[in-house]
Coordinates of C-alpha atoms in Angstrom, one line a residue:
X1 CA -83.7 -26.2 212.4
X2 CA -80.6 -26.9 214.9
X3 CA -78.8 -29.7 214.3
X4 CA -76.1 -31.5 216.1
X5 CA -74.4 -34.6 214.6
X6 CA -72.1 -36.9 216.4
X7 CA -69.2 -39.0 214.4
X8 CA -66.5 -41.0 215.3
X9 CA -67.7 -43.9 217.6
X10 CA -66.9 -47.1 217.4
X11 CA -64.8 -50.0 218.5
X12 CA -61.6 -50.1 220.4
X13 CA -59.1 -52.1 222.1
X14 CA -58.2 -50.6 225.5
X15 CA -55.7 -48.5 225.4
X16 CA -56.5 -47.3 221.9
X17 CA -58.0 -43.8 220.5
X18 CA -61.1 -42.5 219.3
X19 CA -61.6 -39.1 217.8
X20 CA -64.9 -38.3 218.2
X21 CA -66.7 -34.9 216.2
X22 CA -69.9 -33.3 216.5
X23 CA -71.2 -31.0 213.2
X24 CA -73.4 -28.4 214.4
X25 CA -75.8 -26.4 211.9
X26 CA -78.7 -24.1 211.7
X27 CA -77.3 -22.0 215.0
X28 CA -74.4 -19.3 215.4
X29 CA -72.2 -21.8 216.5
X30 CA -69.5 -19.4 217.5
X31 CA -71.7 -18.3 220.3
X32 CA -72.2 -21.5 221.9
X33 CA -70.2 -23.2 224.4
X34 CA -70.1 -26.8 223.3
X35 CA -69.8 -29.7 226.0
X36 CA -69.4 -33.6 226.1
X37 CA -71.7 -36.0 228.2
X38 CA -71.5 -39.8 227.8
X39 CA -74.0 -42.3 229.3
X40 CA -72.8 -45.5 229.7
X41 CA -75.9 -49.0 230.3
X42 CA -77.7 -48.2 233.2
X43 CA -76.3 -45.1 234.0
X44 CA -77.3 -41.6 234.3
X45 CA -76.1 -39.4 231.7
X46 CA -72.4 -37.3 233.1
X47 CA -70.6 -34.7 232.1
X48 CA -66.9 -35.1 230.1
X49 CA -65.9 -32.0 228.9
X50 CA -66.8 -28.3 228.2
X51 CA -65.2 -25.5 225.7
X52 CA -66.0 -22.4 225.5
X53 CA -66.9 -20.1 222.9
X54 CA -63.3 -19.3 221.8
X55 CA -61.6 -22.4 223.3
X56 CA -60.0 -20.1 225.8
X57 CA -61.5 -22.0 227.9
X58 CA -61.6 -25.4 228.8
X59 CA -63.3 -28.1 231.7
X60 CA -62.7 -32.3 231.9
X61 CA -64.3 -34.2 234.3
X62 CA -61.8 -35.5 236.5
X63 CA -61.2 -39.1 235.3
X64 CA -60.6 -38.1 231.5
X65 CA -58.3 -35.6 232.5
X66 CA -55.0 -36.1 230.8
X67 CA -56.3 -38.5 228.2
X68 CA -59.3 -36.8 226.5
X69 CA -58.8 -33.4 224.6
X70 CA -61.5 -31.4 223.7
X71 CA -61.2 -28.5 221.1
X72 CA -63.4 -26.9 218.3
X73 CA -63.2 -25.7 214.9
X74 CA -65.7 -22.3 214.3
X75 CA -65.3 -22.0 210.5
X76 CA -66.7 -25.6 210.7
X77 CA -68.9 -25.5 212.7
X78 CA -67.6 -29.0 214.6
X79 CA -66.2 -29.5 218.0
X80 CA -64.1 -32.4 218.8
X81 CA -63.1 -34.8 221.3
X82 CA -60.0 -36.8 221.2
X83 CA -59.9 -40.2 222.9
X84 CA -56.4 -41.4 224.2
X85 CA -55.9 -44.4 226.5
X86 CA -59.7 -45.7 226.6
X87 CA -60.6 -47.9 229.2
X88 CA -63.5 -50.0 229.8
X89 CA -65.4 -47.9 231.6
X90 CA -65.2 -44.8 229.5
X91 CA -67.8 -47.6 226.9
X92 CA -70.8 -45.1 226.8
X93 CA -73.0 -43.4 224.1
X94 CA -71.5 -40.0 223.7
X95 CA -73.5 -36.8 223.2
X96 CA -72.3 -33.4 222.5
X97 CA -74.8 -30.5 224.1
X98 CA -74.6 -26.4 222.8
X99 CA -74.7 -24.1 226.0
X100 CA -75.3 -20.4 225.6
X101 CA -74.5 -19.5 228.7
X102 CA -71.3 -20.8 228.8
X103 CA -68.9 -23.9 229.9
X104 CA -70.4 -24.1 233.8
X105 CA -74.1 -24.0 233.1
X106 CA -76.1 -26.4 233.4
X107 CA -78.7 -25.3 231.0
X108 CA -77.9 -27.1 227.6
X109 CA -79.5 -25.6 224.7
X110 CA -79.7 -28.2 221.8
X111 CA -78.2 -31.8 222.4
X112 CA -76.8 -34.5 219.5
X113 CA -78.3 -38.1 219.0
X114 CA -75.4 -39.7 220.2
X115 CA -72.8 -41.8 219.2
X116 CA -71.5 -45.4 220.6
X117 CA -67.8 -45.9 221.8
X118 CA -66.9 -49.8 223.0
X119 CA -64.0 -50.2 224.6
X120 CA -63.2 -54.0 224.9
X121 CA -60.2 -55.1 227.6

């Protein structure tokens, strides 16, 4: 049974950081791409970053660029996502997504529950 767990969220002062972790198990985690959506009230789900298998590679969505880092950690199974300079509008439920075929697909394999980050001005 896959698993994917999301840690981290919370509340935050604009301006502030979040370090947000997804714990993956029951999969080869090594061979997954793992990727970043957030969907804030209202909203449809988007896209915030992508890593690939090795962390060679990596993908933001334009407006995190520069403040959100994305890596992973194979031997634990977890792949991170470090939140600098929050804003308002980055206040979303976060959800991390494994992608076999890699950090442009748009076929997402297994997906996490989500977690909650508040960003208050």
């Amino acid at each position: 049974q896959v698993q994917l767990v999301e840690s981290g969220g919370g509340l935050v002062q604009a301006g502030g950081s979040l370090r947000l972790s997804c714990a993956a198990s029951g999969l080869t985690f090594s061979r997954y791409a793992m990727h970043w959506f957030r969907q804030a009230p209202g909203k449809e789900r988007e896209f915030v970053a992508a890593i690939s298998t090795t962390a060679g590679s990596v993908y933001y969505k334009d407006s995190v660029k520069g403040r959100f880092t994305i890596s992973r950690d194979n031997a634990k199974n977890t792949v991170y996502l470090q939140m600098n300079s929050l804003r308002p509008e980055d206040t979303a439920v976060y959800y991390c997504a494994a992608a076999a075929r890699g950090i442009f697909t748009t076929v997402y394999d297994y997906w996490g529950q989500g977690t909650q980050v508040t960003v208050s001005s």
